[in-house]
Amino acid sequence: NAGVMQNPRHLVRRRGQEARLRCSPMKGHSHVYWYRQLPEEGLKFMVYLQKENIIDESGMPKERFSAEFPKEGPSILRIQQVVRGDSAAYFCASSPNLSYEQYFGPGTRLTVT
Amino acid sequence: LAKTTQPISMDSYEGQEVNITCSHNNIATNDYITWYQQFPSQGPRFIIQGYKTKVTNEVASLFIPADRKSSTLSLPRVSLSDTAVYYCLVGEKNTPYGGATNKLIFGTGTLLAVQP
């Protein structure tokens, strides 16, 4: 059973461009979480989704950020008009049910130049 | 969610047992205690979870006293590869009808450095 997959692993964007981060959860997992880790800081929760539904987006910035988890395909975290402060590692985690035992992917490291 | 306090860093040597203590004075009745490990440039990895007394798995043991205001993660005979950041998290376990989301609230963690 393959683990959580994220791509790309590294993404470089200029200020003002859009960033799309993809997450394929483990097989059989319908719960997906996105976390962000700024340099030298701990991970911060962003959003929790179940298939086709956003359950909790309390950690998402109000503007420019959006997330989806369609019926088919990976979960997508989208950042519009990126700024330098968006540079961070973005981690996706999945679980088969509501659980604190979440399986994390390797992360996408976004660099905004 | 209860706030947790951990030492910022700890040093150890290969082969020693390491105990990392976490304080959670405001833990609620329904809260569970969960520990994660994170290596540089990787996502966190679940280590262990418990509610009270002692829990043991193939990786670690978790000791929780009766008042549950603290917990201790015990790593037996550490090796260099155990050098990582260890996070203690406290929160209410899933309640399907209570609206809990089981989102993980990470603190700053404890950086464990294992020396040869």
XYZ file of N, CA, C and O in Angstrom, chain B residues 67-111:
180
model
N -3.249 11.602 37.350
C -3.880 12.922 37.174
C -3.832 13.401 35.719
O -4.459 14.417 35.382
N -3.103 12.713 34.889
C -3.015 12.976 33.436
C -2.518 14.384 33.091
O -2.672 14.843 31.957
N -1.930 15.070 34.020
C -1.449 16.420 33.737
C -0.085 16.428 33.061
O 0.442 17.494 32.702
N 0.487 15.264 32.873
C 1.743 15.167 32.146
C 1.808 13.776 31.515
O 0.991 12.896 31.836
N 2.750 13.612 30.628
C 2.984 12.296 30.048
C 4.452 12.202 29.677
O 5.124 13.228 29.477
N 4.957 10.974 29.603
C 6.365 10.768 29.281
C 6.491 9.763 28.154
O 5.994 8.641 28.253
N 7.154 10.200 27.096
C 7.475 9.313 25.986
C 8.825 8.687 26.282
O 9.800 9.398 26.531
N 8.890 7.374 26.256
C 10.129 6.667 26.537
C 10.606 5.932 25.289
O 9.861 5.125 24.723
N 11.829 6.245 24.883
C 12.438 5.587 23.720
C 13.576 4.708 24.225
O 14.570 5.210 24.761
N 13.450 3.395 24.074
C 14.490 2.508 24.597
C 15.697 2.442 23.671
O 15.544 2.380 22.462
N 16.871 2.498 24.233
C 18.111 2.284 23.476
C 18.137 3.046 22.161
O 18.062 2.487 21.073
N 18.210 4.362 22.259
C 18.157 5.198 21.056
C 19.392 4.987 20.190
O 20.478 4.617 20.672
N 19.219 5.257 18.905
C 20.326 5.224 17.962
C 20.417 6.589 17.282
O 19.552 7.448 17.478
N 21.447 6.761 16.477
C 21.630 8.039 15.789
C 20.403 8.394 14.950
O 20.047 9.568 14.812
N 19.759 7.389 14.407
C 18.605 7.624 13.536
C 17.365 8.100 14.289
O 16.358 8.427 13.668
N 17.424 8.127 15.605
C 16.313 8.661 16.392
C 16.404 10.167 16.575
O 15.518 10.778 17.174
N 17.464 10.766 16.062
C 17.588 12.226 16.105
C 16.459 12.831 15.275
O 16.346 12.583 14.083
N 15.608 13.611 15.949
C 14.405 14.134 15.311
C 13.727 15.099 16.274
O 14.158 15.272 17.414
N 12.662 15.713 15.813
C 11.807 16.525 16.679
C 10.619 15.676 17.087
O 9.998 15.004 16.249
N 10.309 15.695 18.372
C 9.209 14.913 18.918
C 8.126 15.860 19.431
O 8.391 16.750 20.234
N 6.911 15.638 18.949
C 5.797 16.504 19.302
C 4.802 15.759 20.194
O 4.417 14.627 19.916
N 4.371 16.439 21.235
C 3.308 15.956 22.108
C 2.038 16.731 21.772
O 2.061 17.958 21.708
N 0.952 16.040 21.519
C -0.310 16.690 21.184
C -1.414 16.141 22.076
O -1.415 14.961 22.431
N -2.333 17.019 22.421
C -3.457 16.617 23.268
C -4.746 17.094 22.623
O -4.837 18.237 22.191
N -5.724 16.228 22.559
C -6.994 16.635 21.990
C -8.055 15.570 22.137
O -7.756 14.390 22.370
N -9.279 16.000 21.921
C -10.419 15.096 22.063
C -10.467 14.146 20.892
O -10.348 14.550 19.740
N -10.644 12.885 21.187
C -10.713 11.894 20.130
C -12.007 12.071 19.356
O -12.918 12.748 19.780
N -12.054 11.458 18.187
C -13.179 11.688 17.305
C -14.506 11.412 17.995
O -14.683 10.421 18.661
N -15.379 12.354 17.822
C -16.746 12.184 18.302
C -17.650 12.444 17.105
O -17.867 13.581 16.726
N -18.119 11.415 16.479
C -18.877 11.573 15.237
C -20.024 12.563 15.345
O -20.372 13.210 14.378
N -20.586 12.709 16.532
C -21.727 13.605 16.644
C -21.354 14.931 17.288
O -22.181 15.791 17.444
N -20.100 15.056 17.644
C -19.683 16.264 18.351
C -18.988 17.279 17.488
O -18.614 18.350 17.941
N -18.801 16.938 16.228
C -18.182 17.911 15.337
C -16.686 17.982 15.442
O -16.059 18.859 14.858
N -16.059 17.076 16.175
C -14.593 17.119 16.285
C -13.988 16.774 14.926
O -14.539 16.004 14.161
N -12.846 17.356 14.659
C -12.204 17.104 13.371
C -10.872 16.396 13.526
O -10.265 16.010 12.561
N -10.381 16.252 14.743
C -9.103 15.610 14.997
C -7.957 16.283 14.251
O -6.994 15.631 13.873
N -8.078 17.601 14.037
C -6.941 18.304 13.461
C -5.839 18.329 14.499
O -6.077 18.434 15.701
N -4.605 18.197 14.032
C -3.464 18.139 14.926
C -2.972 19.557 15.209
O -2.748 20.337 14.290
N -2.811 19.875 16.479
C -2.296 21.177 16.894
C -0.878 20.946 17.414
O -0.685 20.434 18.517
N 0.099 21.307 16.605
C 1.495 21.070 16.947
C 2.065 22.248 17.727
O 1.819 23.401 17.405
N 2.849 21.915 18.757
C 3.634 22.930 19.440
C 5.003 23.003 18.797
O 5.173 22.628 17.635
N 5.986 23.449 19.552
C 7.335 23.583 18.996
C 8.114 22.279 19.078
O 9.115 22.103 18.407
N 7.654 21.336 19.889
C 8.311 20.043 19.951
C 9.627 20.046 20.705
O 10.114 21.089 21.162
N 10.206 18.863 20.844
C 11.503 18.664 21.497
C 12.484 18.112 20.477
O 12.229 17.055 19.891
N 13.562 18.825 20.265
C 14.606 18.339 19.361
C 15.528 17.402 20.134
O 16.250 17.826 21.033
